[in-house]
Tab-separated table of C-alpha atoms in Angstrom:
chain	number	residue	atom	x	y	z
A	30	MET	CA	1.685	-32.572	-5.511
A	31	LEU	CA	2.910	-30.578	-2.524
A	32	ALA	CA	2.860	-27.361	-4.549
A	33	SER	CA	-0.782	-27.961	-5.422
A	34	ILE	CA	-1.697	-28.580	-1.781
A	35	ILE	CA	0.056	-25.385	-0.706
A	36	TYR	CA	-1.608	-23.391	-3.513
A	37	TRP	CA	-5.126	-24.513	-2.664
A	38	GLY	CA	-4.403	-24.329	1.065
A	39	ILE	CA	-3.486	-20.654	0.771
A	40	ILE	CA	-6.684	-19.978	-1.167
A	41	PHE	CA	-8.892	-21.815	1.322
A	42	VAL	CA	-7.237	-20.164	4.326
A	43	CYS	CA	-7.824	-16.741	2.756
A	44	ILE	CA	-11.475	-17.643	2.094
A	45	ALA	CA	-11.874	-18.761	5.717
A	46	TRP	CA	-10.197	-15.573	6.940
A	47	GLY	CA	-12.498	-13.455	4.774
A	48	LEU	CA	-15.591	-15.159	6.185
A	49	LEU	CA	-14.289	-14.788	9.734
A	50	SER	CA	-13.504	-11.138	9.089
A	51	ILE	CA	-17.032	-10.519	7.774
A	52	TRP	CA	-18.525	-12.220	10.817
A	53	PHE	CA	-16.478	-10.167	13.270
A	54	SER	CA	-17.224	-6.995	11.306
A	55	ILE	CA	-20.951	-7.582	11.668
A	56	PHE	CA	-20.463	-8.437	15.351
A	57	TYR	CA	-18.532	-5.244	16.109
A	58	LEU	CA	-20.838	-3.078	14.019
A	59	SER	CA	-23.855	-4.383	15.940
A	60	ARG	CA	-22.140	-3.461	19.220
A	61	LYS	CA	-21.194	0.002	17.880
A	62	GLU	CA	-17.463	-0.745	18.293
A	63	ASN	CA	-16.413	0.518	14.884
A	64	GLY	CA	-12.791	1.151	15.866
A	65	ASN	CA	-12.075	-2.584	15.918
A	66	LEU	CA	-12.681	-2.807	12.165
A	67	TRP	CA	-9.337	-1.114	11.519
A	68	ALA	CA	-7.513	-4.179	12.849
A	69	PHE	CA	-9.451	-6.480	10.538
A	70	ALA	CA	-8.773	-4.177	7.594
A	71	PHE	CA	-5.053	-4.367	8.398
A	72	PHE	CA	-5.132	-8.174	8.589
A	73	ASN	CA	-7.073	-8.304	5.315
A	74	VAL	CA	-4.262	-6.328	3.677
A	75	ILE	CA	-1.729	-8.832	5.019
A	76	ALA	CA	-3.814	-11.756	3.723
A	77	ALA	CA	-4.142	-10.049	0.322
A	78	ILE	CA	-0.368	-9.507	0.170
A	79	VAL	CA	0.289	-13.189	0.952
A	80	LEU	CA	-2.249	-14.202	-1.688
A	81	ALA	CA	-0.737	-11.865	-4.287
A	82	ILE	CA	2.798	-13.094	-3.575
A	83	SER	CA	1.688	-16.707	-3.921
A	84	LEU	CA	-0.099	-15.817	-7.172
A	85	VAL	CA	3.069	-14.247	-8.565
A	86	ILE	CA	5.186	-17.207	-7.487
A	87	TYR	CA	2.860	-19.811	-8.969
A	88	ARG	CA	2.357	-17.889	-12.218
A	89	THR	CA	6.051	-17.050	-12.698
A	90	TRP	CA	7.926	-20.166	-11.627
A	91	GLY	CA	5.456	-22.708	-13.006
A	92	PHE	CA	5.205	-25.404	-10.351
A	93	GLY	CA	2.878	-27.413	-12.558
A	94	VAL	CA	-0.226	-26.398	-10.631
A	95	THR	CA	-3.155	-26.330	-13.013
A	96	GLN	CA	-5.213	-23.253	-12.269
A	97	TYR	CA	-8.672	-24.112	-13.515
A	98	SER	CA	-10.435	-20.964	-12.483
A	99	SER	CA	-9.823	-17.421	-11.472
A	100	LEU	CA	-10.834	-18.136	-7.873
A	101	ILE	CA	-7.604	-16.630	-6.565
A	102	TYR	CA	-8.388	-13.353	-8.328
A	103	LEU	CA	-11.912	-13.344	-6.896
A	104	VAL	CA	-10.651	-13.952	-3.354
A	105	LEU	CA	-8.042	-11.211	-3.781
A	106	ALA	CA	-10.675	-8.739	-5.004
A	107	ILE	CA	-13.041	-9.629	-2.159
A	108	LEU	CA	-10.308	-9.169	0.447
A	109	LEU	CA	-9.347	-5.775	-0.949
A	110	GLY	CA	-12.979	-4.682	-1.236
A	111	LEU	CA	-13.630	-5.824	2.317
A	112	THR	CA	-10.588	-3.831	3.439
A	113	VAL	CA	-11.980	-0.645	1.920
A	114	ILE	CA	-15.415	-1.222	3.458
A	115	GLN	CA	-13.932	-1.920	6.891
A	116	ALA	CA	-11.703	1.143	6.690
A	117	ILE	CA	-14.685	3.352	5.865
A	118	LEU	CA	-16.960	1.839	8.505
A	119	GLY	CA	-14.172	1.748	11.091
A	120	ARG	CA	-14.111	5.492	11.529
A	121	GLU	CA	-15.211	6.668	14.935
A	122	PRO	CA	-17.450	9.706	15.133
A	123	LYS	CA	-15.683	12.827	16.381
A	124	ALA	CA	-16.511	13.887	19.910
A	125	LYS	CA	-18.574	17.031	20.015
A	126	THR	CA	-16.995	19.843	21.978
A	127	ALA	CA	-19.235	22.067	24.035
């Protein structure tokens, strides 16, 4: 039972982090502060690593957690896609030299 709670807790925390990351990305893009997106891209990578490690642990060791859907794969793909988008949009324009 505890393994199931931890499994779904990790998934829901990563979903919440992804939504929070999207919200802050839109906030910083609207204020033209693109450099802050690099930090969120870094934290998305950390969240994706934690999610991937938990996926490997639960698939390999077999804690008896029934995985009904591929939600964990979807969340992992969204986090990695969001990381790429934030890394691209996080570039600051080069200062023009006179």
